[in-house]
Amino acid sequence: MSMLTNTLGRYFAGRFVVAALGVFGGIFLLLVLVDYIEMVRKTSGLASASAIMVAETSLFRVPQLLEKLTPFCMLIGAMTCYLALSRRLELVVARAAGISAWQFISPALGSALLIGVIATVAYNPMSANLRELSKRMEAELFGSAPGGGIQDASGFWLNQLTNDGQTIINAARSEQQGIRLTGLTLFRFDQDQHFKERVEAREATLESGRWLFKSVRRFSLDGPPIDQPVLEIPTTLTEAQVRNSFSTPETVSFWQLPSYIRSSESSGFATAGYRLQYQKLLAQPFLLAAMVMLAASVSLRFFRMGGVQKMVLSGVGAGFLLYVLSKVTEDLSKAELMHPIAAAWLPVVVGGLTGFLALLYQEDG
């Protein structure tokens, strides 16, 4: 029986991994196609945009989008796997051989935990790096003219005060968590808060004690526009302060989050978002396992008894409700109304217990 269980365990684990990776790959291709079509629409008026570069930009943007859908990939993959096993009566044969539902669910749980660990320690840093590459390629596509290109509705805003006065910086895109900016518009005021000039620049880089702007055009009230290749503006901002203004927790890799949390604390910035993201990545393997439990609770019914559509809809509905719960706890945590640990782990506990109790009732109740 031990050899039989091990063989079946490897078989069930293999079927689950293949189904999950198939769903993952299908959603990946769909997102790439949709994002590519959107990028083609945006770059249709740019003569310098090649089809290969646009495709690479879309390909580098998608992994971070797909990372948010990983729990649903596990849910749909597990449901697909168990429904296929039930349809071919393989689960019936396994039950007839004396193997309980807990025994043929455990391989999928172990596989989900392993996939979650890989997603946290390897996939997340890779998606963050690819996102930075996509931002750089977007800057090359859209930032060829000072202040030009396709700009977000609001972009990124930064305010700094120096001995020369006040400077308000608006950037269309940011790279390296705000260290390099593109598509810039600056509004400069003197010490008496009187408007001095408006500046447009193609890109800017934060260096020690200064912003270095390139491809600059300066507009003042008492003269024509002035073009110059480089403009230096002093600043008292540090890299940690800029990163907190321009970076989001989702764009920081798992291995960099602890240092970001420490630097934000030392600079006096709020760290709730970074702490929540770190706890969510730590809880990700267990969230994927909870999704497998939910999928198993609605997919182990004998296929020929009917009600497959109802089972599938109930599984998708359970996953959607769990997603809503995670978004609510995330918003509460970012508003500092809930501890990041509780916000990250509560959906895992609720999903895992729901699936466990449902299976316990079906199998042993």
mmCIF file of C-alpha atoms in Angstrom:
data_model
loop_
_atom_site.group_PDB
_atom_site.id
_atom_site.type_symbol
_atom_site.label_atom_id
_atom_site.label_comp_id
_atom_site.label_asym_id
_atom_site.label_seq_id
_atom_site.Cartn_x
_atom_site.Cartn_y
_atom_site.Cartn_z
ATOM 1 C CA MET A 1 0.000 0.000 0.000
ATOM 2 C CA SER A 2 2.914 2.382 0.739
ATOM 3 C CA MET A 3 4.354 1.846 -2.766
ATOM 4 C CA LEU A 4 0.900 2.246 -4.286
ATOM 5 C CA THR A 5 0.331 5.463 -2.347
ATOM 6 C CA ASN A 6 3.706 6.889 -3.356
ATOM 7 C CA THR A 7 3.113 6.044 -7.008
ATOM 8 C CA LEU A 8 -0.375 7.528 -6.965
ATOM 9 C CA GLY A 9 0.930 10.520 -5.037
ATOM 10 C CA ARG A 10 3.490 11.275 -7.718
ATOM 11 C CA TYR A 11 0.849 10.754 -10.397
ATOM 12 C CA PHE A 12 -1.676 13.091 -8.730
ATOM 13 C CA ALA A 13 1.030 15.677 -8.079
ATOM 14 C CA GLY A 14 2.128 15.528 -11.716
ATOM 15 C CA ARG A 15 -1.415 15.913 -12.993
ATOM 16 C CA PHE A 16 -2.003 18.897 -10.715
ATOM 17 C CA VAL A 17 1.242 20.640 -11.705
ATOM 18 C CA VAL A 18 0.515 20.120 -15.410
ATOM 19 C CA ALA A 19 -3.027 21.512 -15.016
ATOM 20 C CA ALA A 20 -1.852 24.505 -12.962
ATOM 21 C CA LEU A 21 0.971 25.327 -15.368
ATOM 22 C CA GLY A 22 -1.437 24.964 -18.288
ATOM 23 C CA VAL A 23 -3.819 27.511 -16.759
ATOM 24 C CA PHE A 24 -0.875 29.750 -15.893
ATOM 25 C CA GLY A 25 0.440 29.589 -19.457
ATOM 26 C CA GLY A 26 -2.980 30.206 -20.991
ATOM 27 C CA ILE A 27 -3.617 33.308 -18.896
ATOM 28 C CA PHE A 28 -0.063 34.490 -19.619
ATOM 29 C CA LEU A 29 -0.619 34.279 -23.373
ATOM 30 C CA LEU A 30 -3.984 36.026 -23.067
ATOM 31 C CA LEU A 31 -2.496 38.889 -21.043
ATOM 32 C CA VAL A 32 0.415 39.240 -23.465
ATOM 33 C CA LEU A 33 -1.979 39.435 -26.403
ATOM 34 C CA VAL A 34 -4.237 42.026 -24.746
ATOM 35 C CA ASP A 35 -1.314 44.131 -23.519
ATOM 36 C CA TYR A 36 0.401 43.941 -26.906
ATOM 37 C CA ILE A 37 -2.726 45.181 -28.679
ATOM 38 C CA GLU A 38 -2.963 48.060 -26.210
ATOM 39 C CA MET A 39 0.721 48.935 -26.676
ATOM 40 C CA VAL A 40 0.312 48.844 -30.466
ATOM 41 C CA ARG A 41 -2.570 51.280 -30.146
ATOM 42 C CA LYS A 42 -0.502 53.646 -28.000
ATOM 43 C CA THR A 43 2.579 53.505 -30.240
ATOM 44 C CA SER A 44 0.736 53.680 -33.558
ATOM 45 C CA GLY A 45 1.805 57.300 -34.012
ATOM 46 C CA LEU A 46 5.486 56.762 -33.133
ATOM 47 C CA ALA A 47 7.743 56.148 -36.102
ATOM 48 C CA SER A 48 10.584 54.878 -33.886
ATOM 49 C CA ALA A 49 8.485 52.104 -32.326
ATOM 50 C CA SER A 50 9.257 48.729 -33.874
ATOM 51 C CA ALA A 51 6.967 45.728 -33.533
ATOM 52 C CA ILE A 52 9.686 43.710 -31.776
ATOM 53 C CA MET A 53 10.328 46.412 -29.179
ATOM 54 C CA VAL A 54 6.617 46.815 -28.494
ATOM 55 C CA ALA A 55 6.258 43.043 -28.098
ATOM 56 C CA GLU A 56 9.223 42.922 -25.689
ATOM 57 C CA THR A 57 7.749 45.756 -23.634
ATOM 58 C CA SER A 58 4.438 43.905 -23.323
ATOM 59 C CA LEU A 59 6.204 40.649 -22.531
ATOM 60 C CA PHE A 60 8.149 42.292 -19.702
ATOM 61 C CA ARG A 61 5.047 43.989 -18.265
ATOM 62 C CA VAL A 62 2.874 40.883 -18.033
ATOM 63 C CA PRO A 63 4.726 38.783 -15.391
ATOM 64 C CA GLN A 64 3.923 41.276 -12.651
ATOM 65 C CA LEU A 65 0.271 41.360 -13.712
ATOM 66 C CA LEU A 66 0.171 37.574 -13.753
ATOM 67 C CA GLU A 67 1.670 37.366 -10.271
ATOM 68 C CA LYS A 68 -1.545 38.801 -8.845
ATOM 69 C CA LEU A 69 -3.532 36.048 -10.590
ATOM 70 C CA THR A 70 -1.396 33.159 -9.317
ATOM 71 C CA PRO A 71 -3.924 32.108 -6.604
ATOM 72 C CA PHE A 72 -6.691 31.910 -9.225
ATOM 73 C CA CYS A 73 -4.402 29.878 -11.485
ATOM 74 C CA MET A 74 -3.991 27.394 -8.630
ATOM 75 C CA LEU A 75 -7.733 27.345 -7.978
ATOM 76 C CA ILE A 76 -8.720 26.776 -11.601
ATOM 77 C CA GLY A 77 -5.839 24.340 -12.164
ATOM 78 C CA ALA A 78 -6.820 22.228 -9.153
ATOM 79 C CA MET A 79 -10.493 22.209 -10.180
ATOM 80 C CA THR A 80 -9.540 21.204 -13.725
ATOM 81 C CA CYS A 81 -7.284 18.443 -12.436
ATOM 82 C CA TYR A 82 -9.794 16.875 -10.038
ATOM 83 C CA LEU A 83 -12.728 17.173 -12.441
ATOM 84 C CA ALA A 84 -10.674 15.428 -15.124
ATOM 85 C CA LEU A 85 -9.681 12.664 -12.688
ATOM 86 C CA SER A 86 -13.308 12.249 -11.649
ATOM 87 C CA ARG A 87 -14.572 12.207 -15.230
ATOM 88 C CA ARG A 88 -12.169 9.362 -16.096
ATOM 89 C CA LEU A 89 -13.159 7.515 -12.877
ATOM 90 C CA GLU A 90 -9.581 7.580 -11.568
ATOM 91 C CA LEU A 91 -10.729 8.986 -8.238
ATOM 92 C CA VAL A 92 -13.307 6.191 -7.992
ATOM 93 C CA VAL A 93 -10.584 3.590 -8.518
ATOM 94 C CA ALA A 94 -8.381 5.290 -5.928
ATOM 95 C CA ARG A 95 -11.203 5.264 -3.394
ATOM 96 C CA ALA A 96 -11.903 1.585 -4.180
ATOM 97 C CA ALA A 97 -8.244 0.823 -3.471
ATOM 98 C CA GLY A 98 -8.694 2.191 0.054
ATOM 99 C CA ILE A 99 -7.095 5.597 -0.484
ATOM 100 C CA SER A 100 -8.927 8.443 1.211
ATOM 101 C CA ALA A 101 -9.506 11.890 -0.233
ATOM 102 C CA TRP A 102 -6.936 13.345 2.146
ATOM 103 C CA GLN A 103 -4.264 11.088 0.670
ATOM 104 C CA PHE A 104 -4.796 12.117 -2.938
ATOM 105 C CA ILE A 105 -5.201 15.793 -1.981
ATOM 106 C CA SER A 106 -1.938 15.950 -0.038
ATOM 107 C CA PRO A 107 0.296 15.670 -3.182
ATOM 108 C CA ALA A 108 -1.430 18.714 -4.660
ATOM 109 C CA LEU A 109 -1.051 20.581 -1.371
ATOM 110 C CA GLY A 110 2.662 19.821 -1.302
ATOM 111 C CA SER A 111 3.030 20.882 -4.922
ATOM 112 C CA ALA A 112 1.137 24.120 -4.254
ATOM 113 C CA LEU A 113 3.395 24.909 -1.295
ATOM 114 C CA LEU A 114 6.477 24.290 -3.438
ATOM 115 C CA ILE A 115 5.111 26.436 -6.282
ATOM 116 C CA GLY A 116 4.338 29.178 -3.760
ATOM 117 C CA VAL A 117 7.884 29.141 -2.398
ATOM 118 C CA ILE A 118 9.290 29.365 -5.932
ATOM 119 C CA ALA A 119 6.876 32.185 -6.752
ATOM 120 C CA THR A 120 7.981 34.138 -3.682
ATOM 121 C CA VAL A 121 11.763 33.697 -3.778
ATOM 122 C CA ALA A 122 12.325 33.478 -7.560
ATOM 123 C CA TYR A 123 9.337 34.600 -9.632
ATOM 124 C CA ASN A 124 8.653 37.778 -7.651
ATOM 125 C CA PRO A 125 12.212 39.192 -8.000
ATOM 126 C CA MET A 126 12.191 38.241 -11.690
ATOM 127 C CA SER A 127 8.860 39.997 -12.327
ATOM 128 C CA ALA A 128 10.068 43.113 -10.484
ATOM 129 C CA ASN A 129 13.249 43.237 -12.585
ATOM 130 C CA LEU A 130 11.304 42.701 -15.808
ATOM 131 C CA ARG A 131 8.943 45.490 -14.803
ATOM 132 C CA GLU A 132 11.923 47.830 -14.431
ATOM 133 C CA LEU A 133 13.134 46.794 -17.890
ATOM 134 C CA SER A 134 9.689 47.469 -19.333
ATOM 135 C CA LYS A 135 9.695 50.945 -17.788
ATOM 136 C CA ARG A 136 13.062 51.639 -19.391
ATOM 137 C CA MET A 137 11.766 50.482 -22.764
ATOM 138 C CA GLU A 138 8.622 52.593 -22.343
ATOM 139 C CA ALA A 139 10.875 55.588 -21.695
ATOM 140 C CA GLU A 140 12.731 54.873 -24.927
ATOM 141 C CA LEU A 141 9.449 54.567 -26.819
ATOM 142 C CA PHE A 142 7.590 57.544 -25.378
ATOM 143 C CA GLY A 143 10.265 59.833 -24.024
ATOM 144 C CA SER A 144 12.050 60.875 -27.198
ATOM 145 C CA ALA A 145 10.868 64.503 -26.879
ATOM 146 C CA PRO A 146 11.052 66.843 -23.867
ATOM 147 C CA GLY A 147 7.918 66.274 -21.875
ATOM 148 C CA GLY A 148 6.499 64.265 -24.756
ATOM 149 C CA GLY A 149 5.189 60.795 -25.086
ATOM 150 C CA ILE A 150 2.125 59.245 -23.607
ATOM 151 C CA GLN A 151 1.693 60.396 -20.054
ATOM 152 C CA ASP A 152 -0.421 58.936 -17.306
ATOM 153 C CA ALA A 153 -3.452 60.849 -16.131
ATOM 154 C CA SER A 154 -1.560 62.256 -13.134
ATOM 155 C CA GLY A 155 1.909 60.765 -13.367
ATOM 156 C CA PHE A 156 4.227 60.960 -10.370
ATOM 157 C CA TRP A 157 4.492 64.130 -8.299
ATOM 158 C CA LEU A 158 7.335 65.284 -6.071
ATOM 159 C CA ASN A 159 7.781 68.515 -4.098
ATOM 160 C CA GLN A 160 11.108 69.790 -2.796
ATOM 161 C CA LEU A 161 12.180 72.891 -0.883
ATOM 162 C CA THR A 162 15.721 74.278 -1.072
ATOM 163 C CA ASN A 163 17.460 77.588 -0.402
ATOM 164 C CA ASP A 164 16.633 78.614 -3.986
ATOM 165 C CA GLY A 165 12.906 78.131 -3.464
ATOM 166 C CA GLN A 166 10.322 75.478 -4.248
ATOM 167 C CA THR A 167 10.321 72.999 -7.145
ATOM 168 C CA ILE A 168 7.330 70.811 -8.050
ATOM 169 C CA ILE A 169 8.283 67.859 -10.247
ATOM 170 C CA ASN A 170 5.862 65.852 -12.361
ATOM 171 C CA ALA A 171 7.156 62.744 -14.147
ATOM 172 C CA ALA A 172 5.255 60.574 -16.604
ATOM 173 C CA ARG A 173 7.298 57.463 -15.812
ATOM 174 C CA SER A 174 9.825 56.378 -13.201
ATOM 175 C CA GLU A 175 12.607 53.796 -13.212
ATOM 176 C CA GLN A 176 14.671 52.269 -10.428
ATOM 177 C CA GLN A 177 11.990 53.316 -7.914
ATOM 178 C CA GLY A 178 12.248 57.009 -8.810
ATOM 179 C CA ILE A 179 16.016 57.358 -9.193
ATOM 180 C CA ARG A 180 15.544 57.936 -12.944
ATOM 181 C CA LEU A 181 12.532 59.833 -14.282
ATOM 182 C CA THR A 182 11.313 60.491 -17.810
ATOM 183 C CA GLY A 183 8.724 62.798 -19.378
ATOM 184 C CA LEU A 184 9.239 65.607 -16.860
ATOM 185 C CA THR A 185 7.570 68.924 -16.196
ATOM 186 C CA LEU A 186 8.900 71.217 -13.452
ATOM 187 C CA PHE A 187 7.334 74.296 -11.868
ATOM 188 C CA ARG A 188 9.887 76.451 -10.082
ATOM 189 C CA PHE A 189 9.125 79.198 -7.536
ATOM 190 C CA ASP A 190 11.430 81.602 -5.731
ATOM 191 C CA GLN A 191 11.723 82.034 -1.968
ATOM 192 C CA ASP A 192 8.718 84.373 -1.938
ATOM 193 C CA GLN A 193 6.554 81.746 -3.682
ATOM 194 C CA HIS A 194 6.508 83.724 -6.923
ATOM 195 C CA PHE A 195 6.453 81.722 -10.114
ATOM 196 C CA LYS A 196 9.869 81.696 -11.765
ATOM 197 C CA GLU A 197 9.792 79.272 -14.705
ATOM 198 C CA ARG A 198 8.410 76.073 -16.154
ATOM 199 C CA VAL A 199 10.874 73.434 -17.307
ATOM 200 C CA GLU A 200 10.317 70.421 -19.554
ATOM 201 C CA ALA A 201 12.922 67.675 -19.761
ATOM 202 C CA ARG A 202 13.253 64.294 -21.393
ATOM 203 C CA GLU A 203 14.822 62.557 -18.392
ATOM 204 C CA ALA A 204 16.343 63.198 -14.983
ATOM 205 C CA THR A 205 18.649 61.270 -12.674
ATOM 206 C CA LEU A 206 19.028 61.715 -8.923
ATOM 207 C CA GLU A 207 22.677 62.125 -7.941
ATOM 208 C CA SER A 208 24.298 63.125 -4.688
ATOM 209 C CA GLY A 209 22.741 66.453 -3.712
ATOM 210 C CA ARG A 210 21.307 67.278 -7.145
ATOM 211 C CA TRP A 211 18.892 66.411 -9.931
ATOM 212 C CA LEU A 212 20.517 66.160 -13.362
ATOM 213 C CA PHE A 213 18.044 66.951 -16.147
ATOM 214 C CA LYS A 214 18.753 66.266 -19.841
ATOM 215 C CA SER A 215 17.246 67.651 -23.075
ATOM 216 C CA VAL A 216 15.767 70.646 -21.291
ATOM 217 C CA ARG A 217 13.478 73.417 -22.482
ATOM 218 C CA ARG A 218 12.877 76.363 -20.112
ATOM 219 C CA PHE A 219 9.845 78.652 -20.281
ATOM 220 C CA SER A 220 9.782 81.982 -18.416
ATOM 221 C CA LEU A 221 7.357 84.911 -18.308
ATOM 222 C CA ASP A 222 9.808 87.475 -19.666
ATOM 223 C CA GLY A 223 11.517 85.723 -22.565
ATOM 224 C CA PRO A 224 11.333 83.082 -25.294
ATOM 225 C CA PRO A 225 11.871 79.374 -24.569
ATOM 226 C CA ILE A 226 15.477 78.343 -24.031
ATOM 227 C CA ASP A 227 16.820 74.916 -25.005
ATOM 228 C CA GLN A 228 19.836 73.493 -23.220
ATOM 229 C CA PRO A 229 21.268 69.969 -23.028
ATOM 230 C CA VAL A 230 21.730 69.758 -19.248
ATOM 231 C CA LEU A 231 20.268 71.440 -16.186
ATOM 232 C CA GLU A 232 21.333 70.869 -12.588
ATOM 233 C CA ILE A 233 18.969 71.602 -9.709
ATOM 234 C CA PRO A 234 20.173 71.129 -6.116
ATOM 235 C CA THR A 235 18.125 68.926 -3.828
ATOM 236 C CA THR A 236 18.110 67.734 -0.253
ATOM 237 C CA LEU A 237 16.133 64.607 -1.106
ATOM 238 C CA THR A 238 17.731 61.231 -0.498
ATOM 239 C CA GLU A 239 17.235 58.012 -2.440
ATOM 240 C CA ALA A 240 15.084 56.600 0.359
ATOM 241 C CA GLN A 241 12.766 59.622 0.253
ATOM 242 C CA VAL A 242 12.439 59.475 -3.533
ATOM 243 C CA ARG A 243 11.774 55.750 -3.488
ATOM 244 C CA ASN A 244 8.954 56.224 -1.010
ATOM 245 C CA SER A 245 7.419 58.851 -3.303
ATOM 246 C CA PHE A 246 7.748 56.974 -6.603
ATOM 247 C CA SER A 247 7.897 53.283 -5.821
ATOM 248 C CA THR A 248 5.007 51.033 -4.882
ATOM 249 C CA PRO A 249 5.419 47.940 -2.694
ATOM 250 C CA GLU A 250 4.451 45.697 -5.620
ATOM 251 C CA THR A 251 7.471 46.877 -7.648
ATOM 252 C CA VAL A 252 9.980 45.970 -4.921
ATOM 253 C CA SER A 253 11.306 42.424 -4.968
ATOM 254 C CA PHE A 254 10.956 40.056 -2.038
ATOM 255 C CA TRP A 255 14.654 40.199 -1.154
ATOM 256 C CA GLN A 256 14.730 44.030 -1.150
ATOM 257 C CA LEU A 257 11.636 44.562 0.990
ATOM 258 C CA PRO A 258 13.389 44.224 4.399
ATOM 259 C CA SER A 259 15.911 46.933 3.491
ATOM 260 C CA TYR A 260 13.118 49.170 2.172
ATOM 261 C CA ILE A 261 11.232 48.739 5.443
ATOM 262 C CA ARG A 262 14.311 49.668 7.485
ATOM 263 C CA SER A 263 15.135 52.703 5.325
ATOM 264 C CA SER A 264 11.534 53.920 5.457
ATOM 265 C CA GLU A 265 11.462 53.609 9.225
ATOM 266 C CA SER A 266 14.752 55.485 9.608
ATOM 267 C CA SER A 267 13.440 58.257 7.319
ATOM 268 C CA GLY A 268 10.160 58.557 9.207
ATOM 269 C CA PHE A 269 7.958 57.316 6.358
ATOM 270 C CA ALA A 270 4.978 54.998 6.667
ATOM 271 C CA THR A 271 5.920 51.354 6.205
ATOM 272 C CA ALA A 272 2.477 49.715 6.270
ATOM 273 C CA GLY A 273 2.434 49.060 2.520
ATOM 274 C CA TYR A 274 5.891 47.490 2.464
ATOM 275 C CA ARG A 275 5.182 45.385 5.550
ATOM 276 C CA LEU A 276 1.914 44.170 4.054
ATOM 277 C CA GLN A 277 3.598 43.211 0.780
ATOM 278 C CA TYR A 278 6.322 41.330 2.657
ATOM 279 C CA GLN A 279 3.780 39.398 4.722
ATOM 280 C CA LYS A 280 1.691 38.644 1.613
ATOM 281 C CA LEU A 281 4.730 37.144 -0.091
ATOM 282 C CA LEU A 282 5.503 35.079 3.013
ATOM 283 C CA ALA A 283 1.904 33.850 3.114
ATOM 284 C CA GLN A 284 1.725 33.148 -0.626
ATOM 285 C CA PRO A 285 2.637 29.405 -0.438
ATOM 286 C CA PHE A 286 -0.059 28.816 2.164
ATOM 287 C CA LEU A 287 -2.577 30.872 0.166
ATOM 288 C CA LEU A 288 -1.989 28.620 -2.847
ATOM 289 C CA ALA A 289 -2.479 25.572 -0.621
ATOM 290 C CA ALA A 290 -5.740 27.097 0.657
ATOM 291 C CA MET A 291 -6.873 27.513 -2.948
ATOM 292 C CA VAL A 292 -6.218 23.818 -3.549
ATOM 293 C CA MET A 293 -8.359 22.990 -0.499
ATOM 294 C CA LEU A 294 -11.192 25.146 -1.821
ATOM 295 C CA ALA A 295 -10.926 23.557 -5.268
ATOM 296 C CA ALA A 296 -10.933 20.044 -3.817
ATOM 297 C CA SER A 297 -14.009 20.782 -1.714
ATOM 298 C CA VAL A 298 -16.065 21.487 -4.860
ATOM 299 C CA SER A 299 -14.423 19.086 -7.339
ATOM 300 C CA LEU A 300 -14.324 15.645 -5.701
ATOM 301 C CA ARG A 301 -17.928 14.765 -6.367
ATOM 302 C CA PHE A 302 -18.524 11.825 -8.705
ATOM 303 C CA PHE A 303 -18.579 13.330 -12.194
ATOM 304 C CA ARG A 304 -21.527 11.284 -13.533
ATOM 305 C CA MET A 305 -23.783 12.415 -10.701
ATOM 306 C CA GLY A 306 -24.142 15.763 -12.491
ATOM 307 C CA GLY A 307 -24.038 19.260 -11.102
ATOM 308 C CA VAL A 308 -20.620 20.016 -12.583
ATOM 309 C CA GLN A 309 -21.596 23.553 -13.605
ATOM 310 C CA LYS A 310 -22.814 24.279 -10.103
ATOM 311 C CA MET A 311 -19.579 22.953 -8.608
ATOM 312 C CA VAL A 312 -17.448 25.051 -10.916
ATOM 313 C CA LEU A 313 -19.451 28.195 -10.209
ATOM 314 C CA SER A 314 -19.292 27.600 -6.468
ATOM 315 C CA GLY A 315 -15.509 27.187 -6.642
ATOM 316 C CA VAL A 316 -15.077 30.355 -8.685
ATOM 317 C CA GLY A 317 -17.423 32.193 -6.324
ATOM 318 C CA ALA A 318 -15.452 31.046 -3.289
ATOM 319 C CA GLY A 319 -12.238 32.272 -4.911
ATOM 320 C CA PHE A 320 -13.835 35.619 -5.740
ATOM 321 C CA LEU A 321 -15.066 36.091 -2.170
ATOM 322 C CA LEU A 322 -11.600 35.276 -0.891
ATOM 323 C CA TYR A 323 -10.172 37.873 -3.273
ATOM 324 C CA VAL A 324 -12.651 40.478 -1.989
ATOM 325 C CA LEU A 325 -11.657 39.645 1.586
ATOM 326 C CA SER A 326 -7.969 40.053 0.735
ATOM 327 C CA LYS A 327 -8.629 43.451 -0.892
ATOM 328 C CA VAL A 328 -10.613 44.642 2.145
ATOM 329 C CA THR A 329 -7.890 43.592 4.568
ATOM 330 C CA GLU A 330 -5.257 45.138 2.286
ATOM 331 C CA ASP A 331 -7.046 48.500 2.283
ATOM 332 C CA LEU A 332 -7.494 48.356 6.049
ATOM 333 C CA SER A 333 -3.804 47.622 6.502
ATOM 334 C CA LYS A 334 -2.690 50.451 4.201
ATOM 335 C CA ALA A 335 -4.940 52.786 6.191
ATOM 336 C CA GLU A 336 -3.200 51.462 9.337
ATOM 337 C CA LEU A 337 -6.484 50.133 10.709
ATOM 338 C CA MET A 338 -5.258 46.522 10.703
ATOM 339 C CA HIS A 339 -1.874 45.007 11.422
ATOM 340 C CA PRO A 340 -0.070 43.855 8.218
ATOM 341 C CA ILE A 341 0.365 40.337 9.599
ATOM 342 C CA ALA A 342 -3.364 39.987 10.275
ATOM 343 C CA ALA A 343 -4.247 41.521 6.888
ATOM 344 C CA ALA A 344 -1.959 39.152 4.975
ATOM 345 C CA TRP A 345 -2.748 35.951 6.838
ATOM 346 C CA LEU A 346 -6.491 36.334 7.466
ATOM 347 C CA PRO A 347 -7.499 35.351 3.871
ATOM 348 C CA VAL A 348 -5.164 32.344 4.122
ATOM 349 C CA VAL A 349 -6.760 31.191 7.377
ATOM 350 C CA VAL A 350 -10.319 31.774 6.148
ATOM 351 C CA GLY A 351 -9.738 30.030 2.812
ATOM 352 C CA GLY A 352 -7.861 27.119 4.350
ATOM 353 C CA LEU A 353 -10.408 26.533 7.116
ATOM 354 C CA THR A 354 -13.336 26.812 4.691
ATOM 355 C CA GLY A 355 -11.866 24.207 2.371
ATOM 356 C CA PHE A 356 -10.818 21.970 5.267
ATOM 357 C CA LEU A 357 -14.231 22.038 6.937
ATOM 358 C CA ALA A 358 -16.014 21.426 3.633
ATOM 359 C CA LEU A 359 -13.806 18.422 2.896
ATOM 360 C CA LEU A 360 -14.181 17.166 6.461
ATOM 361 C CA TYR A 361 -17.964 17.297 6.130
ATOM 362 C CA GLN A 362 -17.971 15.582 2.717
ATOM 363 C CA GLU A 363 -15.520 12.816 3.553
ATOM 364 C CA ASP A 364 -15.964 12.150 7.252
ATOM 365 C CA GLY A 365 -19.281 13.799 8.079
#
